[in-house]
XYZ file of C-alpha atoms in Angstrom:
206
model
C 27.529 -2.916 42.638
C 23.931 -3.405 41.477
C 22.580 -6.421 39.652
C 19.325 -7.016 37.803
C 18.500 -10.470 36.449
C 17.326 -10.879 32.880
C 14.047 -12.275 34.241
C 13.406 -8.844 35.792
C 14.894 -6.717 33.003
C 12.810 -8.155 30.159
C 9.366 -7.351 31.667
C 10.548 -3.846 32.564
C 11.835 -3.230 29.042
C 8.638 -4.702 27.609
C 6.572 -2.209 29.605
C 8.565 0.771 28.282
C 9.428 -0.177 24.683
C 5.872 0.281 23.254
C 5.934 3.895 24.472
C 9.184 4.540 22.603
C 8.269 2.810 19.345
C 4.520 2.205 19.137
C 3.351 -0.456 16.685
C -0.291 0.153 15.885
C -2.833 -0.160 13.128
C -3.773 3.165 11.503
C -6.901 5.064 12.447
C -7.536 5.440 8.713
C -6.170 3.028 6.114
C -6.630 5.591 3.331
C -3.300 7.227 4.132
C -1.546 3.908 3.476
C -3.129 3.191 0.077
C -0.585 2.234 -2.597
C -1.596 2.066 -6.242
C -0.169 -1.033 -7.929
C -1.441 -1.242 -11.473
C -5.185 -1.636 -11.236
C -4.941 -2.743 -7.593
C -4.760 -0.755 -4.373
C -2.769 -2.480 -1.646
C -2.031 -1.287 1.875
C 0.480 -3.587 3.500
C 2.918 -6.468 3.156
C 2.826 -9.470 5.475
C 5.422 -12.145 6.183
C 6.578 -14.413 8.994
C 10.069 -14.774 10.393
C 11.603 -17.252 12.854
C 13.288 -16.462 16.173
C 15.110 -19.568 17.349
C 15.423 -20.742 20.928
C 16.440 -23.732 23.042
C 13.960 -26.570 23.275
C 11.720 -26.856 26.303
C 10.197 -29.856 28.067
C 7.347 -30.512 28.002
C 5.950 -28.738 24.937
C 8.895 -28.729 22.547
C 6.751 -30.144 19.722
C 4.761 -26.903 19.674
C 7.937 -24.994 18.775
C 9.399 -27.307 16.127
C 9.011 -27.413 12.358
C 10.784 -29.988 10.211
C 11.492 -27.591 7.347
C 13.223 -25.161 9.747
C 15.023 -27.936 11.655
C 14.792 -26.081 14.929
C 12.719 -24.741 17.806
C 11.476 -21.168 17.565
C 8.760 -18.576 17.953
C 7.258 -17.089 14.794
C 6.662 -13.371 14.342
C 4.124 -12.337 11.715
C 4.918 -8.794 10.625
C 2.519 -6.462 8.835
C 4.394 -3.542 7.267
C 3.213 -0.412 5.467
C 4.426 -0.249 1.854
C 4.294 3.552 1.838
C 5.540 4.434 5.317
C 7.947 1.501 5.716
C 7.102 0.914 9.369
C 5.594 -1.951 11.352
C 1.799 -1.839 11.642
C 1.228 -5.091 13.518
C 3.398 -7.873 14.962
C 1.893 -11.148 16.143
C 3.953 -13.780 18.006
C 3.005 -17.461 17.629
C 4.414 -20.881 18.455
C 6.853 -22.145 15.849
C 4.937 -25.211 14.684
C 2.452 -22.936 12.868
C 2.998 -22.189 9.189
C 2.389 -18.766 7.641
C -1.264 -19.446 6.863
C -1.913 -20.743 10.366
C -0.440 -17.607 11.934
C -2.485 -15.422 9.564
C -5.653 -17.197 10.661
C -4.838 -16.733 14.351
C -3.640 -13.146 14.139
C -6.987 -11.602 13.228
C -5.654 -9.920 10.082
C -8.307 -11.608 7.947
C -11.020 -9.953 10.044
C -9.198 -6.611 9.900
C -9.132 -6.840 6.099
C -12.841 -7.661 5.993
C -13.759 -4.830 8.342
C -11.705 -2.228 6.462
C -12.058 -3.638 2.922
C -8.289 -3.660 2.358
C -5.825 -5.927 0.599
C -2.135 -6.611 1.014
C 0.754 -8.594 -0.424
C 2.064 -11.945 0.780
C 4.270 -14.785 -0.393
C 3.161 -18.210 -1.587
C 2.618 -19.427 1.962
C -0.575 -17.409 2.246
C -4.016 -18.147 0.786
C -6.570 -15.371 1.216
C -8.767 -13.310 -1.081
C -7.347 -10.277 0.731
C -3.735 -11.067 -0.215
C -2.114 -10.764 -3.623
C 0.410 -13.598 -3.836
C 2.835 -14.721 -6.587
C 1.490 -16.809 -9.442
C 2.577 -20.437 -9.012
C 3.128 -21.126 -12.715
C 3.583 -17.919 -14.732
C 3.192 -18.708 -18.420
C 3.907 -15.442 -20.210
C 5.904 -12.228 -19.938
C 3.088 -10.326 -18.215
C 2.746 -12.951 -15.502
C 6.510 -13.096 -15.031
C 6.566 -9.318 -14.663
C 3.699 -9.512 -12.175
C 5.669 -11.911 -10.002
C 8.828 -9.823 -10.219
C 7.051 -6.612 -9.231
C 5.166 -8.362 -6.457
C 8.424 -9.698 -4.993
C 10.026 -6.256 -5.207
C 7.179 -4.665 -3.283
C 7.314 -7.433 -0.660
C 10.999 -6.859 -0.017
C 10.354 -4.102 2.532
C 8.979 -6.505 5.131
C 12.047 -8.744 4.793
C 14.341 -5.730 5.165
C 12.641 -4.603 8.376
C 12.626 -8.145 9.758
C 16.347 -8.339 9.026
C 16.962 -5.123 10.953
C 15.210 -6.571 13.999
C 17.459 -9.633 13.824
C 20.433 -7.368 14.557
C 19.110 -7.024 18.115
C 20.786 -9.896 19.934
C 17.614 -10.858 21.814
C 15.898 -11.416 18.458
C 18.752 -12.686 16.295
C 20.496 -15.051 18.709
C 19.177 -18.297 20.151
C 17.052 -17.613 23.238
C 18.182 -19.753 26.167
C 15.635 -19.175 28.932
C 12.871 -21.747 29.389
C 10.062 -19.209 29.863
C 8.137 -18.680 26.592
C 6.430 -15.534 27.857
C 9.807 -13.900 28.520
C 10.924 -14.899 25.027
C 7.833 -13.311 23.472
C 8.283 -10.158 25.570
C 11.942 -9.850 24.581
C 11.022 -10.217 20.894
C 8.277 -7.608 21.043
C 10.658 -5.255 22.839
C 13.099 -5.606 19.939
C 10.369 -4.849 17.406
C 9.290 -1.762 19.358
C 12.871 -0.526 19.673
C 13.450 -0.988 15.946
C 10.166 0.843 15.316
C 11.506 3.712 17.405
C 14.501 3.946 15.077
C 12.272 3.792 11.992
C 9.935 6.510 13.252
C 12.864 8.797 13.995
C 14.467 8.258 10.581
C 11.394 8.063 8.379
C 10.510 11.374 6.645
C 6.882 10.228 6.410
C 6.629 10.099 10.197
C 8.211 13.064 12.003
C 9.233 11.824 15.464
C 7.371 13.140 18.440
C 9.212 14.231 21.563
C 10.072 11.245 23.749
């Protein structure tokens, strides 16, 4: 009878999963351009929480009062057109959405490629179209409704990842690196499923 501890399994899976379901920024953003009214947008961004047991020392870096728990945050950048992950960035849970955006390098990517995306009200960037805080007429209400509808794809894909037990259930090991590796493995495995189902991306032979 063979036995492999989870501490050994996670790094091995993490080394293989990116080959099965690569998550990568496009060589050319033009193929991801989506016309939205007078705007052209390329992606949707949002953060999601992956809860875990507290650690000591350092638990304060994982806690946020509004979430009432300890967790790692995953910022997901998703293509509106292709409906796949383009970029996933893991951060400590005490960071809010704007803080993770600043750390992830997406602002610099937007500057370099002259692209814009969609985000929720937690983001503040000239490269992100966010909902209007106080819509005052029918046009502004419609803008917010359409913006939310387009953003829904990132929440759907994040929800699919949560079905993987390593991402959706509370992580119990103390090691933060193993937690981050297990999360990224789940995102890569879900990407593998998306690439094999998505008509925009014919799967290559594995």
